[in-house]
Amino acid sequence: ETGVTQSPTHLIKTRGQQVTLRCSSQSGHNTVSWYQQALGQGPQFIFQYYREEENGRGNFPPRFSGLQFPNYSSELNVNALELDDSALYLCATQLPSGRNDNEQFFGPGTRLTVL
Amino acid sequence: GDSVTQMEGPVTLSEEAFLTINCTYTATGYPSLFWYVQYPGEGLQLLLKATKADDKGSNKGFEATYRKETTSFHLEKGSVQVSDSAVYFCALSENTNAGKSTFGDGTTLTVKP
């Protein structure tokens, strides 16, 4: 059991709406990454947060934004939802650099459906 | 940019058969390489990893060797079990930051008794 939790488990929205997904990391994991996994594909890196600042971003438009809080939990916000945003959204956390043995731990994901 | 290519699935094997899932990569530097497994309805779990050329990662009977000359990281297991049925993802990360990984599209493995 990884200890990374995500909420909600499932979500249905309509095109144009906004959504917020949440991720709680394990104790001491100060880095969180978000990935989008479309059906039948591998996860794609959206962005990473470290010490409440964005620390790298993949090829996603600005309507994908995030936050990291002092307790290292995180949110992913998506504005102006499009049908292609339907996917499993995964967060993954890491221990501080030098202690993480280059490993990340995934949560179970949030399944977003956009109608 | 970085990319990972996995053999197309699905792969169906009988119990105790030998498994190979091919993975090749393209990267600008010297990446770390990973295999993850995803069971139905769950997130990804790290299966094994290798951080430099000729390293062999191993776990639960699975092995993969980092081959820089062929830019490959093929996953193997000598004798699969029904419980190994899952989707397997090959991935790489640059600069030892696993949190910015590039993934392949996954290979679905079904093992029949």
GROMACS .gro file of C-alpha atoms in nm:
model
  228
    1GLU     CA    1   0.000   0.000   0.000
    2THR     CA    2   0.153   0.328  -0.115
    3GLY     CA    3  -0.033   0.569   0.105
    4VAL     CA    4  -0.103   0.813  -0.178
    5THR     CA    5  -0.473   0.891  -0.194
    6GLN     CA    6  -0.677   1.073  -0.457
    7SER     CA    7  -1.027   1.212  -0.459
    8PRO     CA    8  -1.277   1.178  -0.599
    9THR     CA    9  -1.255   0.829  -0.745
   10HIS     CA   10  -1.483   0.905  -1.036
   11LEU     CA   11  -1.620   1.229  -1.176
   12ILE     CA   12  -1.853   1.320  -1.460
   13LYS     CA   13  -1.852   1.673  -1.602
   14THR     CA   14  -1.983   1.843  -1.913
   15ARG     CA   15  -1.784   2.028  -2.175
   16GLY     CA   16  -1.684   2.378  -2.067
   17GLN     CA   17  -1.703   2.309  -1.695
   18GLN     CA   18  -1.415   2.326  -1.450
   19VAL     CA   19  -1.286   2.046  -1.228
   20THR     CA   20  -1.056   2.013  -0.926
   21LEU     CA   21  -0.884   1.686  -0.842
   22ARG     CA   22  -0.702   1.625  -0.514
   23CYS     CA   23  -0.401   1.424  -0.405
   24SER     CA   24  -0.269   1.356  -0.057
   25SER     CA   25   0.086   1.230  -0.037
   26GLN     CA   26   0.263   1.004   0.206
   27SER     CA   27   0.438   1.152   0.505
   28GLY     CA   28   0.752   1.338   0.405
   29HIS     CA   29   0.694   1.318   0.031
   30ASN     CA   30   0.752   1.678  -0.073
   31THR     CA   31   0.732   1.639  -0.450
   32VAL     CA   32   0.414   1.559  -0.641
   33SER     CA   33   0.366   1.493  -1.011
   34TRP     CA   34   0.044   1.473  -1.209
   35TYR     CA   35  -0.013   1.251  -1.511
   36GLN     CA   36  -0.297   1.205  -1.759
   37GLN     CA   37  -0.365   0.851  -1.877
   38ALA     CA   38  -0.604   0.825  -2.170
   39LEU     CA   39  -0.771   0.492  -2.232
   40GLY     CA   40  -0.529   0.240  -2.379
   41GLN     CA   41  -0.227   0.470  -2.345
   42GLY     CA   42   0.054   0.531  -2.104
   43PRO     CA   43   0.053   0.817  -1.855
   44GLN     CA   44   0.160   1.157  -1.987
   45PHE     CA   45   0.340   1.401  -1.759
   46ILE     CA   46   0.136   1.716  -1.690
   47PHE     CA   47   0.349   1.896  -1.429
   48GLN     CA   48   0.541   1.857  -1.107
   49TYR     CA   49   0.527   2.059  -0.785
   50TYR     CA   50   0.807   2.097  -0.534
   51ARG     CA   51   0.792   2.323  -0.230
   52GLU     CA   52   0.463   2.471  -0.355
   53GLU     CA   53   0.615   2.582  -0.686
   54GLU     CA   54   0.574   2.433  -1.032
   55ASN     CA   55   0.890   2.241  -1.115
   56GLY     CA   56   0.852   2.140  -1.477
   57ARG     CA   57   0.560   2.105  -1.713
   58GLY     CA   58   0.472   1.871  -1.997
   59ASN     CA   59   0.294   1.955  -2.319
   60PHE     CA   60  -0.037   2.066  -2.167
   61PRO     CA   61  -0.218   2.400  -2.216
   62PRO     CA   62  -0.246   2.664  -1.942
   63ARG     CA   63  -0.603   2.560  -1.862
   64PHE     CA   64  -0.434   2.277  -1.671
   65SER     CA   65  -0.307   2.429  -1.347
   66GLY     CA   66  -0.204   2.307  -1.008
   67LEU     CA   67  -0.136   2.387  -0.648
   68GLN     CA   68   0.072   2.235  -0.375
   69PHE     CA   69  -0.002   2.313  -0.011
   70PRO     CA   70   0.234   2.338   0.289
   71ASN     CA   71   0.139   1.984   0.393
   72TYR     CA   72   0.251   1.871   0.040
   73SER     CA   73  -0.099   1.775  -0.071
   74SER     CA   74  -0.187   1.894  -0.418
   75GLU     CA   75  -0.468   1.990  -0.652
   76LEU     CA   76  -0.503   1.966  -1.027
   77ASN     CA   77  -0.744   2.213  -1.183
   78VAL     CA   78  -0.872   2.192  -1.537
   79ASN     CA   79  -1.075   2.477  -1.686
   80ALA     CA   80  -1.295   2.478  -1.994
   81LEU     CA   81  -1.317   2.102  -2.008
   82GLU     CA   82  -1.300   1.933  -2.348
   83LEU     CA   83  -1.413   1.586  -2.448
   84ASP     CA   84  -1.049   1.480  -2.492
   85ASP     CA   85  -0.983   1.556  -2.125
   86SER     CA   86  -1.165   1.233  -2.039
   87ALA     CA   87  -0.895   1.017  -1.881
   88LEU     CA   88  -0.754   0.869  -1.563
   89TYR     CA   89  -0.559   1.134  -1.373
   90LEU     CA   90  -0.278   1.001  -1.160
   91CYS     CA   91  -0.070   1.173  -0.900
   92ALA     CA   92   0.268   1.042  -0.789
   93THR     CA   93   0.480   1.153  -0.495
   94GLN     CA   94   0.847   1.137  -0.407
   95LEU     CA   95   1.066   1.174  -0.103
   96PRO     CA   96   1.315   1.463  -0.104
   97SER     CA   97   1.603   1.445  -0.347
   98GLY     CA   98   1.882   1.227  -0.210
   99ARG     CA   99   1.635   1.010  -0.020
  100ASN     CA  100   1.398   0.901  -0.294
  101ASP     CA  101   1.618   0.646  -0.468
  102ASN     CA  102   1.468   0.782  -0.791
  103GLU     CA  103   1.125   0.634  -0.714
  104GLN     CA  104   0.777   0.775  -0.729
  105PHE     CA  105   0.465   0.633  -0.570
  106PHE     CA  106   0.133   0.649  -0.751
  107GLY     CA  107  -0.215   0.698  -0.620
  108PRO     CA  108  -0.509   0.498  -0.757
  109GLY     CA  109  -0.622   0.781  -0.982
  110THR     CA  110  -0.937   0.981  -1.055
  111ARG     CA  111  -1.142   0.874  -1.355
  112LEU     CA  112  -1.277   1.189  -1.525
  113THR     CA  113  -1.547   1.162  -1.790
  114VAL     CA  114  -1.639   1.470  -1.992
  115LEU     CA  115  -1.972   1.456  -2.174
  116GLY     CA  116   1.222   1.469  -2.720
  117ASP     CA  117   1.225   1.155  -2.515
  118SER     CA  118   1.013   0.861  -2.620
  119VAL     CA  119   0.949   0.499  -2.524
  120THR     CA  120   0.826   0.228  -2.760
  121GLN     CA  121   0.683  -0.098  -2.632
  122MET     CA  122   0.589  -0.408  -2.823
  123GLU     CA  123   0.225  -0.403  -2.913
  124GLY     CA  124  -0.010  -0.627  -2.723
  125PRO     CA  125  -0.206  -0.791  -2.603
  126VAL     CA  126   0.011  -1.084  -2.504
  127THR     CA  127  -0.154  -1.409  -2.402
  128LEU     CA  128   0.050  -1.688  -2.244
  129SER     CA  129  -0.011  -2.014  -2.065
  130GLU     CA  130   0.096  -2.047  -1.704
  131GLU     CA  131   0.470  -2.125  -1.663
  132ALA     CA  132   0.553  -1.988  -2.009
  133PHE     CA  133   0.848  -1.754  -2.069
  134LEU     CA  134   0.768  -1.386  -2.100
  135THR     CA  135   0.945  -1.115  -2.297
  136ILE     CA  136   0.805  -0.765  -2.343
  137ASN     CA  137   1.025  -0.547  -2.563
  138CYS     CA  138   1.098  -0.186  -2.482
  139THR     CA  139   1.321   0.060  -2.668
  140TYR     CA  140   1.377   0.424  -2.590
  141THR     CA  141   1.503   0.752  -2.731
  142ALA     CA  142   1.659   1.003  -2.494
  143THR     CA  143   1.898   1.294  -2.515
  144GLY     CA  144   2.100   1.206  -2.206
  145TYR     CA  145   2.151   0.903  -1.987
  146PRO     CA  146   1.810   0.825  -1.847
  147SER     CA  147   1.696   0.599  -1.570
  148LEU     CA  148   1.470   0.319  -1.692
  149PHE     CA  149   1.168   0.166  -1.522
  150TRP     CA  150   0.904  -0.101  -1.556
  151TYR     CA  151   0.569  -0.038  -1.389
  152VAL     CA  152   0.272  -0.272  -1.352
  153GLN     CA  153  -0.093  -0.168  -1.338
  154TYR     CA  154  -0.362  -0.403  -1.214
  155PRO     CA  155  -0.727  -0.338  -1.307
  156GLY     CA  156  -0.871  -0.038  -1.126
  157GLU     CA  157  -0.542   0.052  -0.960
  158GLY     CA  158  -0.260   0.300  -1.004
  159LEU     CA  159   0.087   0.212  -1.122
  160GLN     CA  160   0.333   0.017  -0.909
  161LEU     CA  161   0.707   0.022  -0.968
  162LEU     CA  162   0.819  -0.326  -1.069
  163LEU     CA  163   1.191  -0.267  -1.126
  164LYS     CA  164   1.438  -0.004  -1.235
  165ALA     CA  165   1.794   0.051  -1.363
  166THR     CA  166   1.987   0.374  -1.349
  167LYS     CA  167   2.290   0.314  -1.570
  168ALA     CA  168   2.411   0.105  -1.861
  169ASP     CA  169   2.443  -0.270  -1.797
  170ASP     CA  170   2.247  -0.247  -1.471
  171LYS     CA  171   1.999  -0.528  -1.422
  172GLY     CA  172   1.678  -0.455  -1.235
  173SER     CA  173   1.492  -0.747  -1.082
  174ASN     CA  174   1.186  -0.807  -0.866
  175LYS     CA  175   0.934  -1.087  -0.816
  176GLY     CA  176   1.104  -1.302  -1.079
  177PHE     CA  177   1.100  -1.025  -1.341
  178GLU     CA  178   1.427  -0.893  -1.486
  179ALA     CA  179   1.536  -0.623  -1.729
  180THR     CA  180   1.885  -0.513  -1.834
  181TYR     CA  181   1.972  -0.156  -1.937
  182ARG     CA  182   2.130  -0.190  -2.283
  183LYS     CA  183   2.272   0.144  -2.392
  184GLU     CA  184   2.411   0.012  -2.722
  185THR     CA  185   2.066  -0.101  -2.836
  186THR     CA  186   1.870   0.157  -2.629
  187SER     CA  187   1.658  -0.123  -2.490
  188PHE     CA  188   1.518  -0.241  -2.157
  189HIS     CA  189   1.329  -0.563  -2.231
  190LEU     CA  190   1.124  -0.721  -1.952
  191GLU     CA  191   1.159  -1.097  -1.896
  192LYS     CA  192   1.023  -1.361  -1.663
  193GLY     CA  193   1.105  -1.728  -1.679
  194SER     CA  194   0.772  -1.868  -1.565
  195VAL     CA  195   0.460  -1.652  -1.555
  196GLN     CA  196   0.164  -1.705  -1.324
  197VAL     CA  197  -0.203  -1.617  -1.362
  198SER     CA  198  -0.148  -1.345  -1.101
  199ASP     CA  199   0.096  -1.170  -1.338
  200SER     CA  200  -0.194  -1.072  -1.564
  201ALA     CA  201  -0.182  -0.692  -1.580
  202VAL     CA  202  -0.070  -0.402  -1.797
  203TYR     CA  203   0.305  -0.338  -1.804
  204PHE     CA  204   0.456   0.003  -1.879
  205CYS     CA  205   0.813   0.086  -1.968
  206ALA     CA  206   0.926   0.436  -1.873
  207LEU     CA  207   1.229   0.661  -1.857
  208SER     CA  208   1.327   0.971  -1.665
  209GLU     CA  209   1.609   1.215  -1.722
  210ASN     CA  210   1.828   1.360  -1.445
  211THR     CA  211   1.719   1.101  -1.187
  212ASN     CA  212   1.385   1.275  -1.144
  213ALA     CA  213   1.141   0.987  -1.161
  214GLY     CA  214   0.857   1.232  -1.124
  215LYS     CA  215   0.899   1.358  -1.480
  216SER     CA  216   0.880   1.025  -1.654
  217THR     CA  217   0.799   0.942  -2.016
  218PHE     CA  218   0.593   0.624  -2.056
  219GLY     CA  219   0.527   0.376  -2.330
  220ASP     CA  220   0.170   0.286  -2.421
  221GLY     CA  221   0.167  -0.031  -2.215
  222THR     CA  222   0.143  -0.402  -2.295
  223THR     CA  223  -0.148  -0.606  -2.166
  224LEU     CA  224  -0.049  -0.950  -2.044
  225THR     CA  225  -0.304  -1.225  -1.988
  226VAL     CA  226  -0.187  -1.553  -1.838
  227LYS     CA  227  -0.420  -1.851  -1.872
  228PRO     CA  228  -0.415  -2.148  -1.636
   0.00000   0.00000   0.00000
